[in-house]
Amino acid sequence: ATMSAGARVSMGLDGTLEAALDAAAPAMRGLRFVLLTFGNAAFSELLRNFCAHARRAGAAHVVGAVDVGAFELLRESGSPCYKTPLALATGYSLDGANSHSSGSWKAFAAMRTGEVARVVATGLDVLHIDTDVVLLRDPAPFCMCTAAARAEFGDASRFPCSALRAADVAVSSDNMGPSRSVAGGAAYHGAGTFNSGLLLFRATAAGRRFAAQWHRNVASPERGSRFWGKTSDQQASCDLLRLHRSRCEETRLHAEVRRAGVCSARGGRSYLMCGVHLSASRNLDHLPERR
C-alpha cells in the first residue's frame, strides 16, 4: 500500500529540530520561511487545530513540543515537530497561568526565545506564532512578497507587501481594526501594546541580532536594565522594539514609508521595523513607529 504523506513525515521525526525542519521543507516550496509555534500536551486541541489549518493552508510550519506527550501526539498526526530542551528536561511542567510570573513560565519564555533565535540562525525567516491562531491562508507569499503576492498586494494596493519584505523585524498589535488603522495612519495601533503572538524575524544580520537580543534579555537580563524584572517574553520584545525605535530616531537614520505606514531605518546598528497583524478577515495592519 502507498504510504500517506503524514506517515512518511512521522517516520522521519526523531525529536530533533533538524528532522522537523526537513519535514517542513517541502511546504516551503523554495521559500526560506517557516511558522514556528510551541505547546504542551495540555493544549492538545489547540495544537491539533493549529496544525490542521496550517496543513490546509499549505503553510510550512514546525511545532516545538514542550513535553514528550505533545511530541508523540504531533508525530502521530504527521505534523513537523521536535522536542524542545524543556521536553528533554526531567520533571518540567509548564504553569500556563495568565500572570506569566511563575518559574516554570519564565523557563518556557527563555526556551521559546532561544529556539526562535536558533531557527533564525539557520538562515530561515521565522514567523513566531501562537497556537491559538487560525490560519485561513499561507502567510509566506505575503511575508516574502513573492511574484504571486505582488499581483495581489502590489505597491498600488491597500496593503503592499514590499514594505514588509524590507523589514528585519515585524510585530503584531493587540489592537484590532485594519480599516481604522489605515485611515488613521496606524497612529493608535503603533502607540498601543505590541503582541508577540505574531513576531516576524528575518534571517538578516539585523534580524538575527534582534532575535539573539530578545532571548538574552529574557533568559539572562542585565541587573538594573529595563529588562530586569520583566515577567514575560512579550514584555521584553515590546521594550526591545521600542528601544531600537528610539535609536533609529536619535541617529536620524529613518525614512518613513507613508503609504505602507512603516518606519524604516538603515545603517549602523539600527533595525528596519514594522508591525503586521493578520486578522481573521485576512487583512493586515502595518504599524508605523512614532516620532
CSV table of C-alpha atoms in Angstrom, one decimal:
chain,number,residue,atom,x,y,z
A,1,ALA,CA,0.0,0.0,0.0
A,2,THR,CA,1.1,3.6,-0.7
A,3,MET,CA,2.3,5.3,2.5
A,4,SER,CA,0.5,8.6,3.2
A,5,ALA,CA,2.4,11.9,3.4
A,6,GLY,CA,1.6,12.1,7.1
A,7,ALA,CA,3.0,8.7,7.7
A,8,ARG,CA,6.2,9.5,5.8
A,9,VAL,CA,6.7,12.6,7.9
A,10,SER,CA,6.1,10.7,11.1
A,11,MET,CA,8.8,8.2,10.2
A,12,GLY,CA,11.4,10.9,9.7
A,13,LEU,CA,10.7,12.7,13.0
A,14,ASP,CA,13.3,11.7,15.6
A,15,GLY,CA,12.8,14.5,18.1
A,16,THR,CA,15.5,16.8,16.7
A,17,LEU,CA,14.9,20.3,15.3
A,18,GLU,CA,16.8,19.3,12.2
A,19,ALA,CA,14.4,16.5,11.4
A,20,ALA,CA,11.4,18.8,11.9
A,21,LEU,CA,12.8,21.4,9.6
A,22,ASP,CA,13.5,18.7,7.0
A,23,ALA,CA,9.9,17.6,7.3
A,24,ALA,CA,8.6,21.1,6.8
A,25,ALA,CA,10.9,21.9,3.9
A,26,PRO,CA,8.5,20.6,1.1
A,27,ALA,CA,5.8,23.0,2.2
A,28,MET,CA,8.3,25.9,1.9
A,29,ARG,CA,8.3,25.5,-1.9
A,30,GLY,CA,11.7,27.1,-2.1
A,31,LEU,CA,11.0,29.9,0.2
A,32,ARG,CA,13.3,30.2,3.3
A,33,PHE,CA,10.3,30.8,5.6
A,34,VAL,CA,8.6,28.8,8.3
A,35,LEU,CA,6.0,29.3,11.0
A,36,LEU,CA,7.2,28.3,14.5
A,37,THR,CA,5.0,27.7,17.5
A,38,PHE,CA,5.2,25.9,20.8
A,39,GLY,CA,2.9,23.9,23.0
A,40,ASN,CA,2.4,21.1,25.5
A,41,ALA,CA,0.0,18.2,25.7
A,42,ALA,CA,-2.4,20.2,27.9
A,43,PHE,CA,-3.2,22.2,24.9
A,44,SER,CA,-3.5,19.3,22.5
A,45,GLU,CA,-6.8,20.5,21.0
A,46,LEU,CA,-5.2,23.9,20.1
A,47,LEU,CA,-2.1,22.1,18.7
A,48,ARG,CA,-4.3,19.9,16.5
A,49,ASN,CA,-6.4,22.8,15.3
A,50,PHE,CA,-3.3,24.9,14.5
A,51,CYS,CA,-1.6,22.1,12.6
A,52,ALA,CA,-4.8,21.2,10.7
A,53,HIS,CA,-5.3,24.7,9.5
A,54,ALA,CA,-1.7,25.1,8.6
A,55,ARG,CA,-1.8,21.9,6.5
A,56,ARG,CA,-5.0,23.0,4.9
A,57,ALA,CA,-3.4,26.4,4.0
A,58,GLY,CA,-0.3,24.7,2.7
A,59,ALA,CA,1.9,26.7,5.2
A,60,ALA,CA,5.3,25.4,6.2
A,61,HIS,CA,5.2,25.0,10.0
A,62,VAL,CA,7.1,23.4,12.9
A,63,VAL,CA,5.9,22.9,16.4
A,64,GLY,CA,8.3,22.8,19.3
A,65,ALA,CA,6.9,20.3,21.8
A,66,VAL,CA,7.2,21.4,25.4
A,67,ASP,CA,6.7,17.8,26.7
A,68,VAL,CA,7.0,14.3,25.3
A,69,GLY,CA,3.2,13.9,25.2
A,70,ALA,CA,2.9,16.8,22.8
A,71,PHE,CA,5.7,15.4,20.6
A,72,GLU,CA,4.1,12.0,20.4
A,73,LEU,CA,0.7,13.4,19.6
A,74,LEU,CA,2.0,15.6,16.8
A,75,ARG,CA,4.3,13.0,15.4
A,76,GLU,CA,1.4,10.5,15.2
A,77,SER,CA,-0.5,13.1,13.2
A,78,GLY,CA,2.4,13.7,10.8
A,79,SER,CA,3.0,17.3,11.9
A,80,PRO,CA,6.6,18.6,11.7
A,81,CYS,CA,7.6,18.7,15.4
A,82,TYR,CA,10.6,18.3,17.7
A,83,LYS,CA,11.4,18.0,21.4
A,84,THR,CA,12.4,21.3,22.8
A,85,PRO,CA,15.0,21.4,25.7
A,86,LEU,CA,12.1,21.5,28.2
A,87,ALA,CA,10.7,18.3,26.7
A,88,LEU,CA,14.1,16.7,27.4
A,89,ALA,CA,14.3,18.1,30.9
A,90,THR,CA,13.4,15.8,33.8
A,91,GLY,CA,10.4,16.9,35.9
A,92,TYR,CA,9.5,20.0,34.0
A,93,SER,CA,5.8,21.0,33.9
A,94,LEU,CA,4.5,24.3,32.4
A,95,ASP,CA,2.3,26.5,34.5
A,96,GLY,CA,0.3,28.4,32.0
A,97,ALA,CA,-1.3,30.9,34.4
A,98,ASN,CA,-2.1,34.3,32.9
A,99,SER,CA,0.2,36.1,35.4
A,100,HIS,CA,3.2,34.7,33.4
A,101,SER,CA,5.3,35.1,36.6
A,102,SER,CA,6.0,31.6,37.7
A,103,GLY,CA,9.4,30.0,37.5
A,104,SER,CA,8.1,27.4,35.0
A,105,TRP,CA,6.7,30.1,32.8
A,106,LYS,CA,9.9,32.0,32.8
A,107,ALA,CA,11.8,28.8,31.9
A,108,PHE,CA,9.3,28.4,29.0
A,109,ALA,CA,9.8,32.0,27.8
A,110,ALA,CA,13.6,31.6,27.9
A,111,MET,CA,13.4,28.3,26.0
A,112,ARG,CA,11.0,29.7,23.4
A,113,THR,CA,13.0,32.9,22.6
A,114,GLY,CA,16.2,30.7,22.4
A,115,GLU,CA,14.6,28.3,20.0
A,116,VAL,CA,13.3,31.2,17.8
A,117,ALA,CA,16.8,32.6,17.7
A,118,ARG,CA,18.2,29.2,16.9
A,119,VAL,CA,15.9,28.7,13.9
A,120,VAL,CA,16.6,32.2,12.6
A,121,ALA,CA,20.3,31.4,12.8
A,122,THR,CA,19.8,28.5,10.4
A,123,GLY,CA,19.0,31.1,7.7
A,124,LEU,CA,15.2,30.8,7.8
A,125,ASP,CA,12.9,33.8,8.1
A,126,VAL,CA,10.7,32.8,11.1
A,127,LEU,CA,7.1,33.9,11.9
A,128,HIS,CA,6.8,33.1,15.6
A,129,ILE,CA,3.1,32.4,16.0
A,130,ASP,CA,0.8,31.4,18.9
A,131,THR,CA,-1.1,28.1,18.7
A,132,ASP,CA,-4.5,29.8,19.1
A,133,VAL,CA,-4.1,31.5,15.7
A,134,VAL,CA,-6.3,30.0,13.0
A,135,LEU,CA,-4.7,30.3,9.5
A,136,LEU,CA,-7.0,30.9,6.7
A,137,ARG,CA,-4.2,31.1,4.1
A,138,ASP,CA,-0.5,30.7,3.9
A,139,PRO,CA,1.2,34.0,5.1
A,140,ALA,CA,4.5,33.1,3.4
A,141,PRO,CA,3.8,34.6,-0.1
A,142,PHE,CA,2.9,38.0,1.5
A,143,CYS,CA,5.7,38.0,4.1
A,144,MET,CA,8.2,37.1,1.3
A,145,CYS,CA,6.5,39.3,-1.2
A,146,THR,CA,6.6,36.7,-4.0
A,147,ALA,CA,5.5,37.5,-7.5
A,148,ALA,CA,2.1,36.0,-6.9
A,149,ALA,CA,1.7,38.1,-3.7
A,150,ARG,CA,2.8,41.3,-5.6
A,151,ALA,CA,0.0,40.7,-8.1
A,152,GLU,CA,-2.5,40.9,-5.2
A,153,PHE,CA,-0.6,43.2,-2.9
A,154,GLY,CA,1.4,45.4,-5.2
A,155,ASP,CA,2.6,48.9,-4.3
A,156,ALA,CA,-0.6,50.5,-5.5
A,157,SER,CA,-2.7,48.2,-3.3
A,158,ARG,CA,-4.1,48.9,0.1
A,159,PHE,CA,-1.7,46.6,1.8
A,160,PRO,CA,1.6,46.4,-0.3
A,161,CYS,CA,3.8,43.6,0.6
A,162,SER,CA,7.0,45.3,-0.4
A,163,ALA,CA,7.3,47.3,2.8
A,164,LEU,CA,7.1,44.2,5.0
A,165,ARG,CA,9.6,42.4,2.8
A,166,ALA,CA,12.1,45.1,3.6
A,167,ALA,CA,11.7,44.7,7.4
A,168,ASP,CA,14.1,42.9,9.6
A,169,VAL,CA,11.6,42.5,12.4
A,170,ALA,CA,7.8,42.8,12.5
A,171,VAL,CA,5.4,42.7,15.4
A,172,SER,CA,1.7,42.4,15.7
A,173,SER,CA,-0.6,44.6,17.8
A,174,ASP,CA,-3.2,43.9,20.5
A,175,ASN,CA,-5.4,46.5,18.7
A,176,MET,CA,-7.8,45.2,16.0
A,177,GLY,CA,-9.3,47.0,13.0
A,178,PRO,CA,-7.3,47.2,9.8
A,179,SER,CA,-9.6,49.7,8.2
A,180,ARG,CA,-9.4,52.2,11.1
A,181,SER,CA,-5.6,51.7,11.2
A,182,VAL,CA,-5.2,52.6,7.5
A,183,ALA,CA,-7.5,55.6,7.8
A,184,GLY,CA,-5.6,56.9,10.8
A,185,GLY,CA,-2.1,56.2,9.6
A,186,ALA,CA,-1.9,53.4,12.3
A,187,ALA,CA,-1.0,56.1,14.9
A,188,TYR,CA,-3.3,54.5,17.5
A,189,HIS,CA,-2.1,51.0,16.8
A,190,GLY,CA,1.6,52.0,16.8
A,191,ALA,CA,1.3,53.6,20.2
A,192,GLY,CA,-0.5,50.5,21.7
A,193,THR,CA,0.6,47.2,23.0
A,194,PHE,CA,2.7,45.1,20.7
A,195,ASN,CA,1.9,41.4,20.8
A,196,SER,CA,4.5,38.6,20.5
A,197,GLY,CA,1.8,36.2,19.3
A,198,LEU,CA,2.9,37.2,15.8
A,199,LEU,CA,6.6,38.1,15.5
A,200,LEU,CA,8.5,38.0,12.2
A,201,PHE,CA,12.2,37.7,12.2
A,202,ARG,CA,14.3,37.9,9.0
A,203,ALA,CA,17.5,35.9,8.7
A,204,THR,CA,19.3,39.1,8.0
A,205,ALA,CA,22.2,40.2,10.2
A,206,ALA,CA,20.0,42.7,12.0
A,207,GLY,CA,17.1,40.2,12.3
A,208,ARG,CA,19.5,37.5,13.8
A,209,ARG,CA,20.9,40.1,16.3
A,210,PHE,CA,17.4,41.1,17.4
A,211,ALA,CA,16.4,37.5,17.9
A,212,ALA,CA,19.5,36.9,20.0
A,213,GLN,CA,19.0,40.0,22.0
A,214,TRP,CA,15.4,39.1,22.7
A,215,HIS,CA,16.5,35.7,24.0
A,216,ARG,CA,19.3,37.2,26.1
A,217,ASN,CA,17.1,39.8,27.7
A,218,VAL,CA,14.5,37.2,28.6
A,219,ALA,CA,16.8,34.4,29.8
A,220,SER,CA,19.5,36.5,31.5
A,221,PRO,CA,18.7,40.2,31.6
A,222,GLU,CA,21.3,42.5,33.0
A,223,ARG,CA,20.5,43.6,36.5
A,224,GLY,CA,19.2,47.1,36.6
A,225,SER,CA,18.4,47.2,32.9
A,226,ARG,CA,15.0,48.0,31.5
A,227,PHE,CA,14.5,44.2,31.0
A,228,TRP,CA,15.3,43.2,34.6
A,229,GLY,CA,12.1,42.1,36.4
A,230,LYS,CA,10.1,41.6,33.3
A,231,THR,CA,7.8,38.6,33.7
A,232,SER,CA,7.2,37.6,30.0
A,233,ASP,CA,8.9,37.4,26.7
A,234,GLN,CA,6.2,39.7,25.3
A,235,GLN,CA,7.2,42.5,27.6
A,236,ALA,CA,10.8,42.1,26.6
A,237,SER,CA,10.0,42.1,22.9
A,238,CYS,CA,7.9,45.3,23.3
A,239,ASP,CA,10.7,47.1,25.2
A,240,LEU,CA,13.3,45.9,22.7
A,241,LEU,CA,11.3,47.1,19.8
A,242,ARG,CA,10.7,50.5,21.3
A,243,LEU,CA,14.4,50.7,22.4
A,244,HIS,CA,15.6,50.3,18.8
A,245,ARG,CA,12.9,52.6,17.5
A,246,SER,CA,14.4,55.3,19.8
A,247,ARG,CA,17.8,54.6,18.5
A,248,CYS,CA,16.5,54.9,15.0
A,249,GLU,CA,15.1,58.3,15.9
A,250,GLU,CA,18.1,59.5,17.7
A,251,THR,CA,20.5,58.7,14.8
A,252,ARG,CA,18.1,60.1,12.3
A,253,LEU,CA,18.6,57.1,10.1
A,254,HIS,CA,14.9,56.8,9.4
A,255,ALA,CA,12.8,57.3,6.3
A,256,GLU,CA,9.1,56.9,6.7
A,257,VAL,CA,7.3,55.0,4.0
A,258,ARG,CA,3.9,56.7,4.4
A,259,ARG,CA,1.9,54.6,2.0
A,260,ALA,CA,2.6,51.4,3.9
A,261,GLY,CA,2.8,53.0,7.4
A,262,VAL,CA,6.2,51.7,8.0
A,263,CYS,CA,9.1,53.5,9.7
A,264,SER,CA,12.3,52.2,8.3
A,265,ALA,CA,15.9,52.6,9.3
A,266,ARG,CA,19.1,51.6,7.6
A,267,GLY,CA,22.8,51.6,8.6
A,268,GLY,CA,24.7,51.1,11.7
A,269,ARG,CA,23.0,49.0,14.4
A,270,SER,CA,19.6,50.2,13.5
A,271,TYR,CA,16.8,47.9,12.5
A,272,LEU,CA,14.2,48.2,9.8
A,273,MET,CA,11.0,47.6,11.7
A,274,CYS,CA,7.3,47.5,11.1
A,275,GLY,CA,4.3,45.7,12.7
A,276,VAL,CA,1.9,43.4,11.0
A,277,HIS,CA,-1.4,41.9,12.2
A,278,LEU,CA,-3.0,39.1,10.4
A,279,SER,CA,-6.7,39.3,11.2
A,280,ALA,CA,-9.4,36.7,10.7
A,281,SER,CA,-10.6,38.7,7.7
A,282,ARG,CA,-7.2,38.2,6.1
A,283,ASN,CA,-6.4,41.9,6.2
A,284,LEU,CA,-3.1,43.2,7.6
A,285,ASP,CA,-2.2,46.2,9.7
A,286,HIS,CA,1.1,48.0,9.2
A,287,LEU,CA,2.2,49.7,12.4
A,288,PRO,CA,4.5,52.8,12.0
A,289,GLU,CA,6.9,53.9,14.6
A,290,ARG,CA,6.1,57.1,16.3
A,291,ARG,CA,8.5,60.1,16.0
